[in-house]
Short mmCIF file of C-alpha atoms in Angstrom, two decimals:
data_model
loop_
_atom_site.label_atom_id
_atom_site.label_comp_id
_atom_site.label_asym_id
_atom_site.label_seq_id
_atom_site.Cartn_x
_atom_site.Cartn_y
_atom_site.Cartn_z
CA MET A 197 29.16 164.49 -3.79
CA THR A 198 26.34 161.93 -3.94
CA ALA A 199 22.64 162.34 -4.59
CA SER A 200 20.34 162.48 -1.58
CA LEU A 201 17.83 159.78 -0.78
CA LYS A 202 14.31 160.12 -2.10
CA THR A 203 12.22 162.51 -0.07
CA PRO A 204 8.48 163.21 -0.15
CA GLY A 205 9.36 165.96 -2.64
CA GLY A 206 10.54 163.35 -5.15
CA ALA A 207 14.36 163.49 -5.09
CA PRO A 208 16.18 161.00 -7.36
CA ARG A 209 16.52 157.42 -6.22
CA HIS A 210 19.82 156.44 -4.64
CA ARG A 211 22.00 154.41 -7.05
CA VAL A 212 23.80 151.46 -5.50
CA THR A 213 26.67 149.25 -6.66
CA VAL A 214 26.76 145.87 -4.91
CA LEU A 215 30.20 144.23 -5.04
CA GLY A 216 29.82 140.55 -4.19
CA SER A 217 26.10 140.48 -4.94
CA THR A 218 25.70 136.68 -4.94
CA GLY A 219 27.21 136.18 -1.47
CA SER A 220 25.39 136.34 1.85
CA ILE A 221 25.86 140.10 2.39
CA GLY A 222 25.07 140.84 -1.25
CA THR A 223 21.81 138.89 -1.28
CA ASN A 224 20.76 140.43 2.03
CA THR A 225 21.51 143.87 0.60
CA LEU A 226 19.29 143.18 -2.39
CA ASP A 227 16.57 141.97 -0.02
CA VAL A 228 16.65 145.31 1.83
CA LEU A 229 16.70 147.28 -1.42
CA ALA A 230 13.66 145.35 -2.64
CA ARG A 231 11.72 146.64 0.35
CA HIS A 232 12.32 150.25 -0.70
CA PRO A 233 11.95 150.52 -4.50
CA ASP A 234 11.05 154.20 -4.20
CA ARG A 235 14.38 155.02 -2.57
CA TYR A 236 16.96 152.83 -4.33
CA GLU A 237 17.98 151.44 -7.71
CA VAL A 238 20.76 148.97 -8.48
CA PHE A 239 23.46 150.45 -10.72
CA ALA A 240 25.95 147.56 -10.86
CA LEU A 241 26.40 144.02 -9.55
CA SER A 242 29.48 141.82 -9.33
CA ALA A 243 30.16 138.16 -8.57
CA HIS A 244 33.16 135.87 -8.40
CA SER A 245 31.90 132.78 -10.23
CA ARG A 246 28.15 132.27 -9.80
CA VAL A 247 27.03 133.12 -13.32
CA ASP A 248 23.54 131.63 -12.98
CA GLU A 249 22.80 133.58 -9.79
CA LEU A 250 24.19 136.79 -11.24
CA ALA A 251 22.10 136.34 -14.38
CA ALA A 252 18.99 135.94 -12.24
CA GLN A 253 19.87 139.09 -10.31
CA CYS A 254 20.36 141.00 -13.56
CA ALA A 255 16.93 139.86 -14.73
CA ARG A 256 15.40 141.07 -11.47
CA TRP A 257 17.26 144.36 -11.06
CA ARG A 258 18.25 145.39 -14.62
CA PRO A 259 21.56 147.01 -13.55
CA ARG A 260 23.61 149.13 -15.93
CA PHE A 261 26.66 146.89 -15.40
CA ALA A 262 27.51 143.37 -14.22
CA VAL A 263 31.11 142.40 -13.42
CA LEU A 264 32.86 139.02 -13.38
CA PRO A 265 36.57 138.29 -12.93
CA THR A 266 37.42 136.55 -16.24
CA PRO A 267 36.52 136.94 -19.95
CA GLU A 268 35.28 133.33 -20.02
CA LEU A 269 32.75 133.95 -17.26
CA GLY A 270 31.87 137.28 -18.84
CA ARG A 271 31.05 135.63 -22.17
CA ALA A 272 28.87 133.06 -20.42
CA LEU A 273 26.90 135.80 -18.67
CA SER A 274 26.62 137.91 -21.82
CA GLU A 275 25.12 134.97 -23.71
CA ARG A 276 22.59 134.43 -20.94
CA LEU A 277 21.59 138.07 -20.86
CA ARG A 278 21.30 138.37 -24.66
CA ALA A 279 19.07 135.30 -24.74
CA GLU A 280 16.76 136.98 -22.26
CA GLY A 281 16.83 140.34 -24.03
CA LEU A 282 18.57 142.15 -21.18
CA ALA A 283 20.65 145.25 -21.85
CA THR A 284 23.03 144.99 -18.87
CA GLU A 285 26.62 145.56 -20.01
CA VAL A 286 29.03 142.86 -18.83
CA LEU A 287 32.52 143.92 -17.72
CA THR A 288 35.39 141.71 -16.58
CA GLY A 289 38.55 142.01 -14.53
CA ALA A 290 39.77 143.87 -11.47
CA ALA A 291 39.73 147.26 -13.22
CA ALA A 292 36.02 146.84 -13.92
CA LEU A 293 35.34 146.54 -10.18
CA GLU A 294 37.07 149.85 -9.62
CA GLN A 295 35.12 151.37 -12.51
CA VAL A 296 31.68 150.49 -11.11
CA ALA A 297 32.75 151.46 -7.59
CA ALA A 298 33.92 154.93 -8.61
CA HIS A 299 31.45 155.63 -11.43
CA PRO A 300 30.19 159.24 -11.26
CA GLU A 301 26.55 158.09 -11.32
CA VAL A 302 26.94 155.84 -8.27
CA ASP A 303 25.88 157.09 -4.84
CA SER A 304 26.59 154.10 -2.58
CA VAL A 305 28.88 151.07 -2.83
CA MET A 306 28.21 147.93 -0.83
CA ALA A 307 31.68 146.39 -0.49
CA ALA A 308 30.96 142.71 0.15
CA ILE A 309 33.80 141.03 -1.76
CA VAL A 310 35.57 138.51 0.47
CA GLY A 311 39.29 138.93 1.08
CA ALA A 312 42.09 141.25 0.02
CA ALA A 313 40.67 141.38 -3.53
CA GLY A 314 38.16 143.90 -2.19
CA LEU A 315 40.79 146.52 -1.34
CA PRO A 316 41.31 148.15 -4.81
CA PRO A 317 37.60 148.81 -5.51
CA CYS A 318 37.13 150.03 -1.93
CA LEU A 319 40.00 152.47 -2.41
CA ALA A 320 38.49 153.60 -5.72
CA ALA A 321 35.12 154.24 -4.07
CA ALA A 322 36.76 156.10 -1.18
CA ARG A 323 38.82 158.31 -3.47
CA ALA A 324 35.68 159.08 -5.50
CA GLY A 325 33.87 160.28 -2.38
CA LYS A 326 31.17 157.60 -2.30
CA ARG A 327 29.02 156.42 0.57
CA LEU A 328 31.01 153.23 1.24
CA LEU A 329 29.22 150.45 3.10
CA LEU A 330 32.13 148.34 4.28
CA ALA A 331 31.41 144.65 4.73
CA ASN A 332 34.87 143.78 3.38
CA LYS A 333 36.86 144.02 6.62
CA GLU A 334 40.03 143.06 4.75
CA ALA A 335 40.08 146.50 3.11
CA LEU A 336 41.03 147.93 6.50
CA VAL A 337 42.99 144.91 7.71
CA VAL A 338 45.19 145.11 4.61
CA GLY A 339 44.90 148.81 3.77
CA GLY A 340 45.00 150.34 7.26
CA GLN A 341 46.25 153.91 7.19
CA LEU A 342 46.34 154.01 3.37
CA PHE A 343 42.63 153.23 3.24
CA MET A 344 41.64 155.70 5.97
CA ASP A 345 43.68 158.42 4.23
CA ALA A 346 41.77 157.72 1.01
CA VAL A 347 38.45 158.04 2.84
CA ARG A 348 39.47 161.38 4.34
CA GLU A 349 41.04 162.82 1.21
CA GLY A 350 38.17 161.70 -1.05
CA GLY A 351 35.48 163.00 1.30
CA ALA A 352 33.82 159.57 1.40
CA THR A 353 31.26 158.52 3.98
CA LEU A 354 32.49 155.28 5.56
CA LEU A 355 29.79 153.16 7.22
CA PRO A 356 30.69 149.77 8.77
CA ILE A 357 28.44 146.82 7.94
CA ASP A 358 29.96 144.10 10.13
CA SER A 359 27.38 143.74 12.90
CA GLU A 360 29.94 144.45 15.62
CA HIS A 361 31.34 147.61 14.06
CA SER A 362 27.90 148.84 13.08
CA ALA A 363 26.87 148.37 16.71
CA ILE A 364 29.78 150.50 17.92
CA PHE A 365 29.02 153.13 15.29
CA GLN A 366 25.36 153.24 16.33
CA CYS A 367 26.38 153.82 19.96
CA LEU A 368 28.48 156.87 19.08
CA PRO A 369 27.40 160.41 18.13
CA GLU A 370 27.49 161.55 14.52
CA ASP A 371 30.21 164.07 15.39
CA ARG A 372 33.34 161.92 15.10
CA THR A 373 35.52 164.64 16.61
CA THR A 374 34.04 163.84 20.04
CA TRP A 375 34.71 160.11 19.95
CA ALA A 376 38.16 160.22 21.54
CA GLN A 377 36.84 162.23 24.49
CA ARG A 378 33.99 159.76 25.10
CA ILE A 379 35.53 156.31 24.65
CA ASP A 380 37.53 154.47 27.30
CA HIS A 381 37.49 151.25 25.29
CA ILE A 382 35.18 149.15 23.14
CA VAL A 383 34.12 145.53 23.53
CA LEU A 384 33.49 143.40 20.45
CA THR A 385 31.23 140.45 21.15
CA ALA A 386 31.84 137.02 19.62
CA SER A 387 29.47 134.07 19.56
CA GLY A 388 32.30 131.60 20.04
CA GLY A 389 31.21 129.73 16.92
CA PRO A 390 30.43 126.01 16.77
CA PHE A 391 33.39 124.91 18.91
CA ARG A 392 32.99 127.19 21.93
CA GLN A 393 32.65 124.25 24.33
CA ARG A 394 34.58 121.63 22.41
CA ASP A 395 37.74 120.04 23.81
CA PRO A 396 40.65 121.80 22.06
CA ALA A 397 42.41 118.44 21.63
CA SER A 398 39.54 117.28 19.40
CA LEU A 399 39.78 120.20 16.96
CA ARG A 400 42.19 118.29 14.72
CA GLU A 401 39.20 116.18 13.63
CA VAL A 402 36.99 119.10 12.53
CA THR A 403 35.57 118.87 9.00
CA PRO A 404 34.70 121.81 6.72
CA GLU A 405 31.00 121.00 7.13
CA GLN A 406 31.28 121.21 10.92
CA ALA A 407 33.29 124.43 10.79
CA CYS A 408 30.73 126.07 8.50
CA ALA A 409 27.76 125.18 10.73
CA HIS A 410 27.55 128.44 12.67
CA PRO A 411 25.01 128.33 15.52
CA ASN A 412 23.64 131.88 15.04
CA TRP A 413 24.56 133.42 11.69
CA VAL A 414 24.13 132.35 8.06
CA MET A 415 27.40 133.23 6.31
CA GLY A 416 29.71 132.19 3.49
CA ARG A 417 32.15 129.32 3.94
CA LYS A 418 35.29 131.40 4.38
CA ILE A 419 33.86 133.72 7.04
CA SER A 420 32.21 130.75 8.77
CA VAL A 421 35.59 129.04 9.14
CA ASP A 422 37.05 132.32 10.39
CA SER A 423 34.30 132.49 12.99
CA ALA A 424 35.06 128.93 14.09
CA THR A 425 38.77 129.74 14.60
CA MET A 426 37.98 133.26 15.94
CA MET A 427 40.24 134.68 13.22
CA ASN A 428 37.17 136.60 12.11
CA LYS A 429 37.23 138.35 15.48
CA ALA A 430 40.97 138.96 15.19
CA LEU A 431 40.37 140.68 11.85
CA GLU A 432 37.52 142.67 13.41
CA VAL A 433 39.85 143.89 16.17
CA ILE A 434 42.17 145.24 13.49
CA GLU A 435 39.26 146.76 11.59
CA ALA A 436 37.95 148.44 14.76
CA ARG A 437 41.35 149.92 15.56
CA TRP A 438 41.26 151.82 12.26
CA LEU A 439 37.54 152.60 12.07
CA PHE A 440 37.42 154.21 15.49
CA ASP A 441 41.04 155.44 15.70
CA LEU A 442 41.78 153.47 18.87
CA ALA A 443 44.94 152.11 20.41
CA PRO A 444 45.05 148.31 20.00
CA ARG A 445 44.75 147.82 23.77
CA ASP A 446 41.44 149.72 23.73
CA VAL A 447 39.76 147.09 21.54
CA ARG A 448 38.68 144.07 23.58
CA VAL A 449 36.74 140.88 22.93
CA VAL A 450 34.25 138.90 25.01
CA ILE A 451 32.30 135.79 24.05
CA HIS A 452 28.54 136.30 24.08
CA PRO A 453 26.94 133.04 22.83
CA GLN A 454 23.46 134.46 22.23
CA SER A 455 24.60 137.09 19.66
CA ILE A 456 22.00 139.57 20.93
CA ILE A 457 24.36 142.29 22.14
CA HIS A 458 26.36 143.03 19.02
CA SER A 459 29.06 145.13 20.71
CA MET A 460 29.55 147.76 23.41
CA VAL A 461 31.19 151.12 24.05
CA VAL A 462 32.61 151.66 27.54
CA CYS A 463 32.63 155.42 28.13
CA ARG A 464 35.11 157.37 30.22
CA ASP A 465 32.48 157.81 32.94
CA ARG A 466 32.07 153.98 32.93
CA SER A 467 28.65 154.06 31.30
CA VAL A 468 28.27 151.18 28.86
CA LEU A 469 26.38 151.71 25.61
CA ALA A 470 25.27 148.58 23.77
CA GLN A 471 23.36 147.86 20.56
CA LEU A 472 21.02 144.87 20.69
CA GLY A 473 19.03 143.06 18.05
CA THR A 474 18.30 139.74 16.43
CA PRO A 475 21.27 138.17 14.59
CA ASP A 476 20.25 139.33 11.12
CA MET A 477 22.66 141.14 8.79
CA ARG A 478 19.82 143.09 7.21
CA VAL A 479 19.80 145.35 10.28
CA PRO A 480 23.31 146.84 9.81
CA ILE A 481 22.79 146.83 6.02
CA ALA A 482 19.60 148.89 6.30
CA TYR A 483 21.30 151.21 8.78
CA GLY A 484 24.21 151.80 6.41
CA LEU A 485 22.00 152.33 3.38
CA ALA A 486 19.78 154.95 5.01
CA TRP A 487 22.08 156.59 7.59
CA PRO A 488 21.37 158.89 9.37
CA GLU A 489 17.77 157.79 8.82
CA ARG A 490 16.41 154.36 9.70
CA ILE A 491 14.32 152.19 7.40
CA GLU A 492 12.59 148.81 7.53
CA SER A 493 15.13 145.99 7.30
CA GLY A 494 12.91 142.90 7.22
CA ALA A 495 14.47 141.51 10.41
CA GLU A 496 12.33 140.13 13.22
CA GLN A 497 11.84 142.33 16.25
CA LEU A 498 13.78 141.28 19.34
CA ASP A 499 11.45 139.64 21.87
CA PHE A 500 12.85 140.35 25.33
CA LEU A 501 10.35 138.05 27.01
CA SER A 502 11.75 135.08 25.09
CA LEU A 503 15.33 135.73 26.19
CA LYS A 504 16.35 133.32 28.93
CA ALA A 505 19.75 134.85 29.60
CA LEU A 506 22.52 137.02 28.20
CA THR A 507 25.83 135.44 29.16
CA PHE A 508 29.50 136.32 28.68
CA GLU A 509 32.70 134.30 28.72
CA GLU A 510 36.40 134.91 28.29
CA ALA A 511 37.83 133.75 24.98
CA ASP A 512 39.78 130.54 25.64
CA ALA A 513 43.33 130.96 24.30
CA ALA A 514 43.78 127.18 24.02
CA ARG A 515 40.68 126.84 21.86
CA PHE A 516 41.17 130.07 19.90
CA PRO A 517 44.96 130.63 19.62
CA GLY A 518 44.58 132.85 16.56
CA LEU A 519 42.73 135.65 18.34
CA GLN A 520 45.83 137.11 19.99
CA LEU A 521 47.46 137.49 16.58
CA ALA A 522 45.37 140.64 16.05
CA TRP A 523 47.24 142.57 18.73
CA THR A 524 50.55 140.96 17.74
CA ALA A 525 50.14 142.18 14.15
CA LEU A 526 48.94 145.65 15.18
CA GLU A 527 52.01 146.15 17.35
CA ALA A 528 54.42 144.86 14.69
CA ALA A 529 55.81 146.61 11.60
CA PRO A 530 53.37 148.37 9.24
CA GLY A 531 52.01 145.81 6.79
CA SER A 532 51.92 143.00 9.37
CA THR A 533 48.14 142.93 9.39
CA ALA A 534 48.18 142.45 5.61
CA VAL A 535 50.53 139.49 6.09
CA LEU A 536 48.23 137.98 8.71
CA ASN A 537 45.21 138.32 6.45
CA ALA A 538 46.97 136.78 3.44
CA ALA A 539 48.20 133.83 5.48
CA ASN A 540 44.73 133.22 6.85
CA GLU A 541 43.13 133.27 3.39
CA ILE A 542 45.62 130.64 2.22
CA ALA A 543 45.17 128.51 5.34
CA VAL A 544 41.36 128.58 5.19
CA GLU A 545 41.40 127.76 1.48
CA ALA A 546 43.67 124.78 2.20
CA PHE A 547 41.43 123.58 5.04
CA LEU A 548 38.29 123.80 2.89
CA ALA A 549 40.11 121.86 0.14
CA GLY A 550 41.15 119.10 2.57
CA ARG A 551 44.86 119.97 2.46
CA LEU A 552 45.22 121.30 6.02
CA ARG A 553 43.84 120.26 9.38
CA PHE A 554 41.55 122.76 11.08
CA ASP A 555 43.75 123.02 14.17
CA ARG A 556 46.76 123.96 12.01
CA ILE A 557 45.19 127.13 10.58
CA PRO A 558 46.53 129.27 13.48
CA ALA A 559 50.00 127.73 13.03
CA VAL A 560 50.12 128.83 9.39
CA ASN A 561 49.00 132.33 10.36
CA ALA A 562 51.44 132.69 13.25
CA GLY A 563 54.31 131.11 11.32
CA THR A 564 53.89 133.44 8.36
CA LEU A 565 53.60 136.49 10.59
CA GLU A 566 56.70 135.56 12.59
CA SER A 567 59.02 134.58 9.77
CA LEU A 568 58.22 136.92 6.88
CA SER A 569 60.41 140.01 6.60
CA ILE A 570 58.36 143.03 5.54
CA PRO A 571 60.09 145.43 3.12
CA ALA A 572 60.36 149.02 4.36
CA GLY A 573 57.57 151.22 3.04
CA ALA A 574 55.47 148.30 1.79
CA ALA A 575 52.34 149.59 3.53
CA GLY A 576 52.60 153.05 1.98
CA SER A 577 51.00 152.29 -1.40
CA LEU A 578 48.47 149.94 -2.95
CA GLU A 579 51.20 148.44 -5.14
CA GLY A 580 53.38 147.79 -2.10
CA LEU A 581 50.52 146.19 -0.18
CA LEU A 582 49.54 143.96 -3.09
CA GLU A 583 53.17 142.85 -3.50
CA LEU A 584 53.36 142.14 0.24
CA ASP A 585 50.07 140.22 0.03
CA ALA A 586 51.45 138.05 -2.78
CA MET A 587 54.69 137.45 -0.85
CA ALA A 588 52.76 136.40 2.26
CA ARG A 589 50.57 134.05 0.23
CA ARG A 590 53.62 132.31 -1.22
CA HIS A 591 55.13 131.96 2.23
CA ALA A 592 51.90 130.63 3.72
CA THR A 593 51.50 128.16 0.83
CA GLU A 594 54.94 126.75 1.63
CA LEU A 595 53.96 126.40 5.29
CA VAL A 596 50.76 124.59 4.34
CA ALA A 597 52.78 122.16 2.20
CA ARG A 598 55.12 121.46 5.13
CA LEU A 599 52.38 121.04 7.72
CA GLY A 600 50.05 119.15 5.39
CA VAL A 601 47.13 117.15 6.75
#
């Protein structure tokens, strides 16, 4: 059980662990928390490599713990904190992430680590019954049924932070048992990214800087590339299948360039429920932090009079060949979505490092998914999934070497 939010009667402040605190979601989370110092306190922060930024966050928030992946980075942070007279305890390694996610004094965990590395701490938080604010879509893409079982068995409260999944969640009643009777299908909206109108034949020339220049959202480099290829939307389709317990065919995608309608629920009576707002991640973050209440997020109010049009387009398969891989993986053997995610992480890393052309990212993903044999039962345990993830990464790395630039 977790402590309740502060009420006029003076209940304790809500203690929050922010995993991935120096990234876009993490910094936006801290921005929302700063607007409500009477309701929240930061218990732990983690980062991948940005020691200077994490040190500054520790100075601002005075968390109990700060986590980095290696002893070398941990020592660098410890020296910084000691020099400034800060008492934050520095922990290192993957086990430390699980420790601060499942700590008995933690109420909420913002899971904003990018990639499959976020699955173990998300599982730890779920099994410990935390309020889990899930910005790490890979936890569901990789973990699937294993992750949802942990949420149910641990009594955790799972709240989606991706703008699309938060939109769907906000359109549905709190009573999850009624969802299946209400939903005909859901529609995830996609901006189309920076190459929505670009000739597919020219995509071989795309640079990392161009791929990361999203027209609507400010995001990290990896998720920006995923948005440009629409692999981000493919992963969101998989995430939605598990979050809302839907058949793969009942999760659909439409391009909506303005990013004002964040997603829609089509009900059995053909009513359509949509959540609208400015493209600002502080809105779903604030919703997740305070649910079922609503608090100030810091986002600008949507001005309907300034909207010229809300338009919709079909996703072009020639321009976005990776999108269909979501349904391919969902209909394949258990563990296939983990393979797809691992291949994509390797392909995007290679593209950002200049070792793979942008237009070959889908080929690496599809090739890995098609050719890798998944061991029976691999998706039934965390150990099996992590082994499968490593196997897929090796396979994708070989494909990248063969395709090259």
